[in-house]
């Protein structure tokens, strides 16, 4: 073990390999703006105070595996031509931050099984290979202060604006604080078995750990195929319609139309939940009940079928009469006009003809309710109006125009 006090090797070029494994740095460490021509390794070392690697450049890999950081950590704007490996590292200071924002790494970034007791910023990292955080725990719920607006402290972990050319692996990972992936771009991203340590005993929306995925794009996303897990994940997201439409488009591209429709409906339901009572709120409620937000035309046929059956019930032969006059009909001599017409009457076709607009089966004009049956007459008007409303809605839903 090497015991090193205050260490400052800033703004220099080191042309040889640097191996400082199993070292104890009990003072501040400053390698800022230095250039390394070959590998650097700090494996299993401990940094008791500030570790400053701001704007370093390395032409090879850097290793921080099993390292303990007990203070402030700064890798902002570092440029690494190889891998950046910090598997099983521990960022232990709850009162300091770990900053990796604006790093450029041509290899892989590895944080597998790493413990972050500190809030951390990975924003605007540009990674050619993978970003791996499998099995890691992000245990801080303290909000970062090094963000655009220092008065708006919402997130403990920032992944905003990242660009990852390989896979982004966040499997079996635990979050105790809010995190932000706004405007990030991933080749693929995996949320398999992600866990949230909510500081709540119930599902009160105000206490859930929040996730910002606004503007995040990806070619592949994993870990959200299960509907229950996906609903829980989306419930945590700060609402923006593009989060849902991006996910919906992805599932459609995978041939999973049912899942895509469910995501669209979840978007509309959350949109409605966040609305004040208004025309749009009423429309969304009505549209959900009647058409499944335009994705379930079969919903519309339930009230249509009910109204049609009601028509058959109300328009019984005994309450109906002929609407035609004698001069337009050659009737048998032994029958009156009403008797003859009622032998031709069918409540099924009458209800259907009355209900469907712009279609004339030549039936509803031949019959009408008898005088004195005001309830039947009133329902007839309701039947006609409902047809003018529900039939066009059903057609729009079937053709997909209502969900646009």
CSV table of C-alpha atoms in Angstrom, one decimal:
chain,number,residue,atom,x,y,z
A,1,UNK,CA,0.0,0.0,0.0
A,2,UNK,CA,1.2,3.5,-0.9
A,3,UNK,CA,0.3,6.3,1.5
A,4,UNK,CA,0.1,9.6,-0.4
A,5,UNK,CA,-0.7,13.0,1.1
A,6,UNK,CA,-1.8,16.0,-1.0
A,7,UNK,CA,-1.1,15.1,-4.6
A,8,UNK,CA,-1.0,17.6,-7.5
A,9,UNK,CA,0.0,16.5,-11.0
A,10,UNK,CA,-2.1,18.9,-13.0
A,11,UNK,CA,-1.6,20.1,-16.5
A,12,UNK,CA,1.3,17.8,-17.3
A,13,UNK,CA,2.0,15.0,-19.8
A,14,UNK,CA,2.8,11.6,-18.5
A,15,UNK,CA,4.3,9.4,-21.2
A,16,UNK,CA,4.5,6.1,-19.3
A,17,UNK,CA,2.0,3.8,-17.6
A,18,UNK,CA,0.8,4.9,-14.2
A,19,UNK,CA,0.0,2.2,-11.6
A,20,UNK,CA,-1.2,3.4,-8.3
A,21,UNK,CA,-3.1,0.4,-7.2
A,22,UNK,CA,-3.9,-0.2,-3.5
A,23,UNK,CA,-2.9,3.4,-2.6
A,24,UNK,CA,-4.3,5.6,0.1
A,25,UNK,CA,-4.7,9.2,-0.9
A,26,UNK,CA,-5.5,11.0,2.4
A,27,UNK,CA,-5.2,14.5,1.0
A,28,UNK,CA,-6.7,16.2,-2.0
A,29,UNK,CA,-5.7,14.8,-5.4
A,30,UNK,CA,-5.4,16.9,-8.5
A,31,UNK,CA,-4.7,15.5,-11.9
A,32,UNK,CA,-6.8,18.1,-13.8
A,33,UNK,CA,-5.9,18.9,-17.4
A,34,UNK,CA,-3.1,16.3,-17.5
A,35,UNK,CA,-2.5,14.0,-20.5
A,36,UNK,CA,-1.7,10.3,-20.2
A,37,UNK,CA,0.0,8.5,-23.0
A,38,UNK,CA,-0.6,5.0,-21.6
A,39,UNK,CA,-2.7,3.1,-19.1
A,40,UNK,CA,-3.6,4.5,-15.7
A,41,UNK,CA,-4.7,2.3,-12.9
A,42,UNK,CA,-5.9,3.2,-9.4
A,43,UNK,CA,-7.5,-0.2,-8.6
A,44,UNK,CA,-8.5,-0.9,-5.0
A,45,UNK,CA,-7.2,2.5,-3.9
A,46,UNK,CA,-8.9,5.0,-1.5
A,47,UNK,CA,-9.4,8.7,-2.0
A,48,UNK,CA,-10.1,10.3,1.4
A,49,UNK,CA,-10.6,13.9,0.1
A,50,UNK,CA,-11.3,15.6,-3.2
A,51,UNK,CA,-10.3,13.7,-6.4
A,52,UNK,CA,-10.0,16.1,-9.3
A,53,UNK,CA,-9.5,14.5,-12.8
A,54,UNK,CA,-11.2,17.4,-14.6
A,55,UNK,CA,-10.4,17.6,-18.3
A,56,UNK,CA,-7.8,14.9,-18.3
A,57,UNK,CA,-6.8,13.2,-21.6
A,58,UNK,CA,-5.8,9.6,-21.9
A,59,UNK,CA,-4.8,7.7,-25.0
A,60,UNK,CA,-5.5,4.3,-23.3
A,61,UNK,CA,-7.8,2.8,-20.7
A,62,UNK,CA,-8.3,4.1,-17.1
A,63,UNK,CA,-9.1,1.7,-14.2
A,64,UNK,CA,-10.8,2.6,-11.0
A,65,UNK,CA,-12.1,-0.8,-10.1
A,66,UNK,CA,-12.9,-1.4,-6.4
A,67,UNK,CA,-11.9,2.2,-5.6
A,68,UNK,CA,-13.4,4.1,-2.6
A,69,UNK,CA,-14.1,7.8,-3.0
A,70,UNK,CA,-14.8,9.5,0.3
A,71,UNK,CA,-15.0,13.1,-1.1
A,72,UNK,CA,-15.9,15.2,-4.1
A,73,UNK,CA,-15.1,13.5,-7.5
A,74,UNK,CA,-14.6,15.4,-10.7
A,75,UNK,CA,-14.1,13.8,-14.2
A,76,UNK,CA,-15.9,16.7,-16.1
A,77,UNK,CA,-14.8,17.0,-19.7
A,78,UNK,CA,-12.3,14.1,-19.5
A,79,UNK,CA,-11.4,12.5,-22.8
A,80,UNK,CA,-10.5,8.8,-22.8
A,81,UNK,CA,-9.5,6.9,-25.9
A,82,UNK,CA,-9.9,3.5,-24.2
A,83,UNK,CA,-12.3,2.1,-21.6
A,84,UNK,CA,-13.2,3.9,-18.4
A,85,UNK,CA,-13.7,1.1,-15.8
A,86,UNK,CA,-15.0,1.7,-12.3
A,87,UNK,CA,-16.7,-1.6,-11.6
A,88,UNK,CA,-17.4,-2.2,-7.9
A,89,UNK,CA,-16.2,1.3,-7.0
A,90,UNK,CA,-17.9,3.1,-4.1
A,91,UNK,CA,-18.7,6.8,-4.0
A,92,UNK,CA,-19.3,7.1,-0.3
A,93,UNK,CA,-19.7,10.8,0.5
A,94,UNK,CA,-23.4,11.7,1.0
A,95,UNK,CA,-22.5,15.4,1.1
A,96,UNK,CA,-20.4,15.6,-2.1
A,97,UNK,CA,-21.1,15.0,-5.7
A,98,UNK,CA,-19.6,12.7,-8.4
A,99,UNK,CA,-19.3,14.5,-11.7
A,100,UNK,CA,-18.8,12.7,-15.0
A,101,UNK,CA,-20.6,15.1,-17.2
A,102,UNK,CA,-19.3,16.0,-20.7
A,103,UNK,CA,-16.8,13.1,-20.7
A,104,UNK,CA,-15.9,11.6,-24.1
A,105,UNK,CA,-15.0,7.9,-24.0
A,106,UNK,CA,-14.1,6.0,-27.2
A,107,UNK,CA,-14.4,2.6,-25.4
A,108,UNK,CA,-16.8,1.4,-22.8
A,109,UNK,CA,-17.8,3.0,-19.5
A,110,UNK,CA,-18.2,0.4,-16.8
A,111,UNK,CA,-19.9,1.0,-13.4
A,112,UNK,CA,-21.1,-2.6,-12.8
A,113,UNK,CA,-21.9,-3.3,-9.1
A,114,UNK,CA,-20.9,0.3,-8.2
A,115,UNK,CA,-22.4,2.0,-5.1
A,116,UNK,CA,-23.3,5.7,-5.4
A,117,UNK,CA,-24.0,7.2,-2.0
A,118,UNK,CA,-23.3,10.5,-3.6
A,119,UNK,CA,-25.5,12.2,-6.2
A,120,UNK,CA,-23.9,11.9,-9.6
A,121,UNK,CA,-24.0,13.7,-12.9
A,122,UNK,CA,-23.4,11.8,-16.2
A,123,UNK,CA,-25.0,14.4,-18.4
A,124,UNK,CA,-23.8,14.9,-21.9
A,125,UNK,CA,-21.3,12.0,-21.8
A,126,UNK,CA,-20.4,10.9,-25.3
A,127,UNK,CA,-19.6,7.1,-25.3
A,128,UNK,CA,-18.7,5.1,-28.4
A,129,UNK,CA,-19.1,1.8,-26.7
A,130,UNK,CA,-21.4,0.6,-23.8
A,131,UNK,CA,-22.5,2.3,-20.7
A,132,UNK,CA,-22.8,-0.5,-18.1
A,133,UNK,CA,-24.3,-0.1,-14.7
A,134,UNK,CA,-25.6,-3.6,-14.1
A,135,UNK,CA,-26.2,-4.4,-10.4
A,136,UNK,CA,-25.3,-0.8,-9.3
A,137,UNK,CA,-27.1,1.1,-6.6
A,138,UNK,CA,-27.8,4.8,-6.7
A,139,UNK,CA,-28.6,5.3,-3.1
A,140,UNK,CA,-28.7,9.1,-2.7
A,141,UNK,CA,-31.9,11.1,-2.7
A,142,UNK,CA,-30.1,14.4,-2.2
A,143,UNK,CA,-30.6,16.7,-5.2
A,144,UNK,CA,-27.7,17.8,-7.4
A,145,UNK,CA,-26.8,21.5,-7.3
A,146,UNK,CA,-24.6,21.5,-10.4
A,147,UNK,CA,-27.4,21.7,-12.9
A,148,UNK,CA,-28.6,24.5,-15.3
A,149,UNK,CA,-30.7,26.2,-12.7
A,150,UNK,CA,-29.3,25.8,-9.2
A,151,UNK,CA,-32.7,26.9,-7.7
A,152,UNK,CA,-34.4,24.0,-9.4
A,153,UNK,CA,-33.0,21.0,-7.7
A,154,UNK,CA,-35.1,18.0,-8.7
A,155,UNK,CA,-32.7,15.2,-9.5
A,156,UNK,CA,-30.2,13.1,-7.7
A,157,UNK,CA,-28.8,11.5,-10.8
A,158,UNK,CA,-28.4,13.1,-14.2
A,159,UNK,CA,-28.1,11.2,-17.5
A,160,UNK,CA,-29.4,14.0,-19.7
A,161,UNK,CA,-28.0,14.6,-23.1
A,162,UNK,CA,-26.0,11.4,-23.2
A,163,UNK,CA,-25.0,9.8,-26.4
A,164,UNK,CA,-24.2,6.1,-26.2
A,165,UNK,CA,-23.2,4.2,-29.4
A,166,UNK,CA,-23.4,0.7,-27.8
A,167,UNK,CA,-25.7,-0.7,-25.2
A,168,UNK,CA,-26.9,1.1,-22.1
A,169,UNK,CA,-27.3,-1.5,-19.4
A,170,UNK,CA,-29.1,-0.6,-16.3
A,171,UNK,CA,-30.2,-4.1,-15.2
A,172,UNK,CA,-30.8,-5.1,-11.6
A,173,UNK,CA,-30.2,-1.5,-10.6
A,174,UNK,CA,-31.6,0.3,-7.6
A,175,UNK,CA,-32.5,4.0,-7.5
A,176,UNK,CA,-33.3,5.9,-4.3
A,177,UNK,CA,-33.5,9.3,-5.9
A,178,UNK,CA,-35.0,11.0,-9.0
A,179,UNK,CA,-33.1,10.6,-12.2
A,180,UNK,CA,-33.1,12.5,-15.5
A,181,UNK,CA,-32.5,11.1,-19.0
A,182,UNK,CA,-33.9,14.0,-20.9
A,183,UNK,CA,-32.7,14.4,-24.5
A,184,UNK,CA,-30.4,11.4,-24.4
A,185,UNK,CA,-29.7,9.1,-27.4
A,186,UNK,CA,-29.2,5.4,-27.0
A,187,UNK,CA,-28.6,2.6,-29.5
A,188,UNK,CA,-30.3,0.4,-27.0
A,189,UNK,CA,-31.2,0.7,-23.3
A,190,UNK,CA,-32.2,-2.0,-20.8
A,191,UNK,CA,-34.2,-1.4,-17.7
A,192,UNK,CA,-34.5,-5.1,-16.7
A,193,UNK,CA,-35.3,-5.5,-13.0
A,194,UNK,CA,-34.8,-1.9,-12.2
A,195,UNK,CA,-36.0,-1.1,-8.6
A,196,UNK,CA,-37.1,2.1,-6.9
A,197,UNK,CA,-36.7,2.6,-3.2
A,198,UNK,CA,-39.6,4.9,-2.6
A,199,UNK,CA,-39.7,6.7,0.7
A,200,UNK,CA,-43.4,5.9,1.1
A,201,UNK,CA,-45.7,3.3,2.5
A,202,UNK,CA,-48.2,3.8,-0.3
A,203,UNK,CA,-48.4,4.8,-3.9
A,204,UNK,CA,-49.0,8.4,-3.3
A,205,UNK,CA,-47.9,10.0,-6.5
A,206,UNK,CA,-46.1,12.8,-4.7
A,207,UNK,CA,-43.7,10.5,-2.9
A,208,UNK,CA,-42.7,8.3,-5.9
A,209,UNK,CA,-39.2,8.5,-7.3
A,210,UNK,CA,-39.5,10.5,-10.5
A,211,UNK,CA,-38.0,9.8,-13.9
A,212,UNK,CA,-37.6,12.3,-16.7
A,213,UNK,CA,-37.4,10.7,-20.2
A,214,UNK,CA,-38.5,13.7,-22.2
A,215,UNK,CA,-36.8,13.7,-25.6
A,216,UNK,CA,-35.0,10.4,-25.0
A,217,UNK,CA,-34.6,8.4,-28.2
A,218,UNK,CA,-33.5,4.8,-28.7
A,219,UNK,CA,-33.5,2.1,-31.3
A,220,UNK,CA,-34.2,-0.7,-28.8
A,221,UNK,CA,-35.6,-0.7,-25.3
A,222,UNK,CA,-35.8,-3.6,-22.9
A,223,UNK,CA,-37.3,-4.4,-19.6
A,224,UNK,CA,-40.7,-2.8,-20.1
A,225,UNK,CA,-42.5,-5.6,-22.0
A,226,UNK,CA,-44.3,-6.6,-18.8
A,227,UNK,CA,-47.4,-4.4,-18.6
A,228,UNK,CA,-47.4,-4.0,-14.8
A,229,UNK,CA,-43.8,-3.0,-14.7
A,230,UNK,CA,-44.2,-0.7,-17.6
A,231,UNK,CA,-47.2,1.0,-16.0
A,232,UNK,CA,-45.2,1.5,-12.8
A,233,UNK,CA,-42.3,2.9,-14.7
A,234,UNK,CA,-44.4,5.3,-16.8
A,235,UNK,CA,-46.3,6.4,-13.7
A,236,UNK,CA,-43.0,7.8,-12.4
A,237,UNK,CA,-42.1,9.7,-15.6
A,238,UNK,CA,-42.7,13.4,-15.7
A,239,UNK,CA,-45.5,13.7,-18.2
A,240,UNK,CA,-44.6,14.6,-21.8
A,241,UNK,CA,-46.5,13.0,-24.7
A,242,UNK,CA,-43.3,12.3,-26.7
A,243,UNK,CA,-42.2,9.8,-24.0
A,244,UNK,CA,-45.3,7.7,-24.8
A,245,UNK,CA,-45.3,8.3,-28.5
A,246,UNK,CA,-41.6,7.2,-28.8
A,247,UNK,CA,-42.4,4.1,-26.9
A,248,UNK,CA,-45.6,3.4,-28.8
A,249,UNK,CA,-43.7,3.8,-32.1
A,250,UNK,CA,-41.0,1.3,-30.9
A,251,UNK,CA,-43.6,-1.3,-30.0
A,252,UNK,CA,-45.4,-0.9,-33.3
A,253,UNK,CA,-42.0,-1.4,-35.1
A,254,UNK,CA,-41.7,-4.7,-33.2
A,255,UNK,CA,-45.1,-5.9,-34.3
A,256,UNK,CA,-46.6,-5.5,-30.8
A,257,UNK,CA,-49.7,-3.5,-31.7
A,258,UNK,CA,-51.6,-4.4,-28.5
A,259,UNK,CA,-48.8,-3.1,-26.3
A,260,UNK,CA,-48.5,0.1,-28.5
A,261,UNK,CA,-52.2,0.7,-28.0
A,262,UNK,CA,-52.0,0.2,-24.3
A,263,UNK,CA,-49.1,2.8,-24.1
A,264,UNK,CA,-51.2,5.3,-26.1
A,265,UNK,CA,-54.2,4.8,-23.7
A,266,UNK,CA,-51.9,5.2,-20.7
A,267,UNK,CA,-50.7,8.5,-22.2
A,268,UNK,CA,-54.3,9.8,-22.6
A,269,UNK,CA,-55.3,8.6,-19.2
A,270,UNK,CA,-52.4,10.4,-17.5
A,271,UNK,CA,-53.0,13.5,-19.7
A,272,UNK,CA,-56.6,13.5,-18.4
A,273,UNK,CA,-55.5,13.0,-14.8
A,274,UNK,CA,-53.3,16.1,-15.0
A,275,UNK,CA,-56.0,18.3,-16.6
A,276,UNK,CA,-58.3,20.7,-14.9
A,277,UNK,CA,-62.0,20.1,-15.5
A,278,UNK,CA,-62.6,21.6,-18.9
A,279,UNK,CA,-64.0,20.8,-22.4
A,280,UNK,CA,-60.8,18.7,-23.1
A,281,UNK,CA,-61.1,16.9,-19.8
A,282,UNK,CA,-64.8,16.0,-20.6
A,283,UNK,CA,-63.9,15.0,-24.2
A,284,UNK,CA,-61.0,12.7,-22.9
A,285,UNK,CA,-63.3,11.1,-20.4
A,286,UNK,CA,-66.0,10.5,-22.9
A,287,UNK,CA,-63.5,9.3,-25.5
A,288,UNK,CA,-61.9,6.8,-23.1
A,289,UNK,CA,-65.3,5.3,-22.2
A,290,UNK,CA,-66.7,5.2,-25.7
A,291,UNK,CA,-63.7,4.3,-27.9
A,292,UNK,CA,-60.7,3.5,-25.7
A,293,UNK,CA,-59.2,6.8,-26.9
A,294,UNK,CA,-59.8,5.7,-30.5
A,295,UNK,CA,-57.9,2.4,-30.2
A,296,UNK,CA,-60.8,0.1,-29.3
A,297,UNK,CA,-63.7,0.5,-31.8
A,298,UNK,CA,-65.4,-2.5,-30.1
A,299,UNK,CA,-66.1,-0.2,-27.1
A,300,UNK,CA,-68.5,1.9,-29.3
A,301,UNK,CA,-70.6,-1.1,-30.2
A,302,UNK,CA,-71.6,-1.8,-26.6
A,303,UNK,CA,-73.8,1.4,-26.3
A,304,UNK,CA,-74.9,0.9,-29.9
A,305,UNK,CA,-76.0,-2.7,-29.2
A,306,UNK,CA,-77.8,-1.6,-25.9
A,307,UNK,CA,-79.6,1.2,-27.7
A,308,UNK,CA,-80.6,-1.1,-30.5
A,309,UNK,CA,-82.1,-3.6,-28.0
A,310,UNK,CA,-83.9,-0.8,-26.3
A,311,UNK,CA,-85.3,0.2,-29.7
A,312,UNK,CA,-86.6,-3.4,-30.1
A,313,UNK,CA,-88.1,-3.2,-26.6
A,314,UNK,CA,-89.8,0.2,-27.0
A,315,UNK,CA,-91.0,-0.3,-30.6
A,316,UNK,CA,-93.3,-3.2,-29.9
A,317,UNK,CA,-96.0,-3.9,-32.5
A,318,UNK,CA,-98.8,-3.0,-30.0
A,319,UNK,CA,-97.6,0.5,-29.6
A,320,UNK,CA,-96.9,1.2,-33.3
A,321,UNK,CA,-99.2,2.0,-36.2
A,322,UNK,CA,-99.0,2.5,-39.9
A,323,UNK,CA,-98.0,6.0,-41.1
A,324,UNK,CA,-99.2,5.4,-44.7
A,325,UNK,CA,-102.6,6.4,-46.2
A,326,UNK,CA,-105.0,4.1,-48.0
A,327,UNK,CA,-104.5,5.6,-51.5
A,328,UNK,CA,-100.9,4.5,-51.5
A,329,UNK,CA,-101.6,0.9,-50.7
A,330,UNK,CA,-103.8,-1.8,-52.3
A,331,UNK,CA,-105.0,-3.7,-49.2
A,332,UNK,CA,-107.0,-6.9,-49.1
A,333,UNK,CA,-110.6,-6.3,-48.6
A,334,UNK,CA,-110.9,-8.2,-45.4
A,335,UNK,CA,-108.1,-6.2,-43.6
A,336,UNK,CA,-107.8,-2.7,-42.5
A,337,UNK,CA,-104.8,-0.7,-43.5
A,338,UNK,CA,-103.2,-0.8,-40.0
A,339,UNK,CA,-103.8,-4.5,-39.7
A,340,UNK,CA,-102.2,-5.3,-43.0
A,341,UNK,CA,-99.2,-3.0,-42.4
A,342,UNK,CA,-98.6,-4.4,-39.0
A,343,UNK,CA,-98.4,-7.9,-40.4
A,344,UNK,CA,-95.3,-6.5,-42.3
A,345,UNK,CA,-93.9,-4.7,-39.4
A,346,UNK,CA,-90.5,-5.9,-37.9
A,347,UNK,CA,-89.2,-4.1,-34.8
A,348,UNK,CA,-85.6,-5.2,-35.6
A,349,UNK,CA,-85.5,-3.5,-39.0
A,350,UNK,CA,-87.5,-0.5,-37.7
A,351,UNK,CA,-85.0,0.1,-34.9
A,352,UNK,CA,-82.1,-0.4,-37.2
A,353,UNK,CA,-83.4,2.0,-39.9
A,354,UNK,CA,-84.2,4.6,-37.3
A,355,UNK,CA,-80.8,4.4,-35.7
A,356,UNK,CA,-78.4,4.4,-38.7
A,357,UNK,CA,-78.2,7.9,-40.2
A,358,UNK,CA,-77.9,8.5,-44.0
A,359,UNK,CA,-79.2,4.9,-44.7
A,360,UNK,CA,-82.8,4.6,-45.8
A,361,UNK,CA,-84.3,1.1,-45.6
A,362,UNK,CA,-87.7,2.5,-46.4
A,363,UNK,CA,-89.1,1.2,-43.1
A,364,UNK,CA,-89.0,4.0,-40.5
A,365,UNK,CA,-91.2,6.3,-42.7
A,366,UNK,CA,-94.0,3.6,-42.8
A,367,UNK,CA,-94.6,3.4,-39.1
A,368,UNK,CA,-94.8,5.6,-36.1
A,369,UNK,CA,-95.8,5.3,-32.4
A,370,UNK,CA,-99.5,5.4,-31.6
A,371,UNK,CA,-101.1,8.5,-30.1
A,372,UNK,CA,-100.8,8.6,-26.3
A,373,UNK,CA,-97.5,6.7,-26.1
A,374,UNK,CA,-95.4,9.7,-25.1
A,375,UNK,CA,-92.5,7.7,-23.6
A,376,UNK,CA,-92.1,5.7,-26.9
A,377,UNK,CA,-92.2,9.0,-28.9
A,378,UNK,CA,-89.6,10.5,-26.6
A,379,UNK,CA,-87.3,7.5,-26.8
A,380,UNK,CA,-87.7,7.5,-30.6
A,381,UNK,CA,-86.1,11.0,-30.7
A,382,UNK,CA,-83.3,9.9,-28.3
A,383,UNK,CA,-82.8,6.8,-30.6
A,384,UNK,CA,-82.3,9.0,-33.7
A,385,UNK,CA,-80.0,11.5,-32.0
A,386,UNK,CA,-77.9,8.7,-30.5
A,387,UNK,CA,-77.5,7.1,-33.9
A,388,UNK,CA,-76.2,10.4,-35.4
A,389,UNK,CA,-73.6,10.6,-32.6
A,390,UNK,CA,-72.5,7.0,-32.1
A,391,UNK,CA,-72.4,5.7,-35.7
A,392,UNK,CA,-70.0,8.4,-37.0
A,393,UNK,CA,-67.8,7.9,-33.9
A,394,UNK,CA,-67.7,4.1,-34.6
A,395,UNK,CA,-66.7,4.7,-38.2
A,396,UNK,CA,-64.0,7.2,-37.2
A,397,UNK,CA,-62.6,4.8,-34.6
A,398,UNK,CA,-62.6,1.9,-37.1
A,399,UNK,CA,-60.7,4.0,-39.7
A,400,UNK,CA,-58.3,5.2,-37.0
A,401,UNK,CA,-59.1,8.9,-37.5
A,402,UNK,CA,-60.3,9.4,-33.9
A,403,UNK,CA,-56.9,8.5,-32.3
A,404,UNK,CA,-54.8,10.9,-34.4
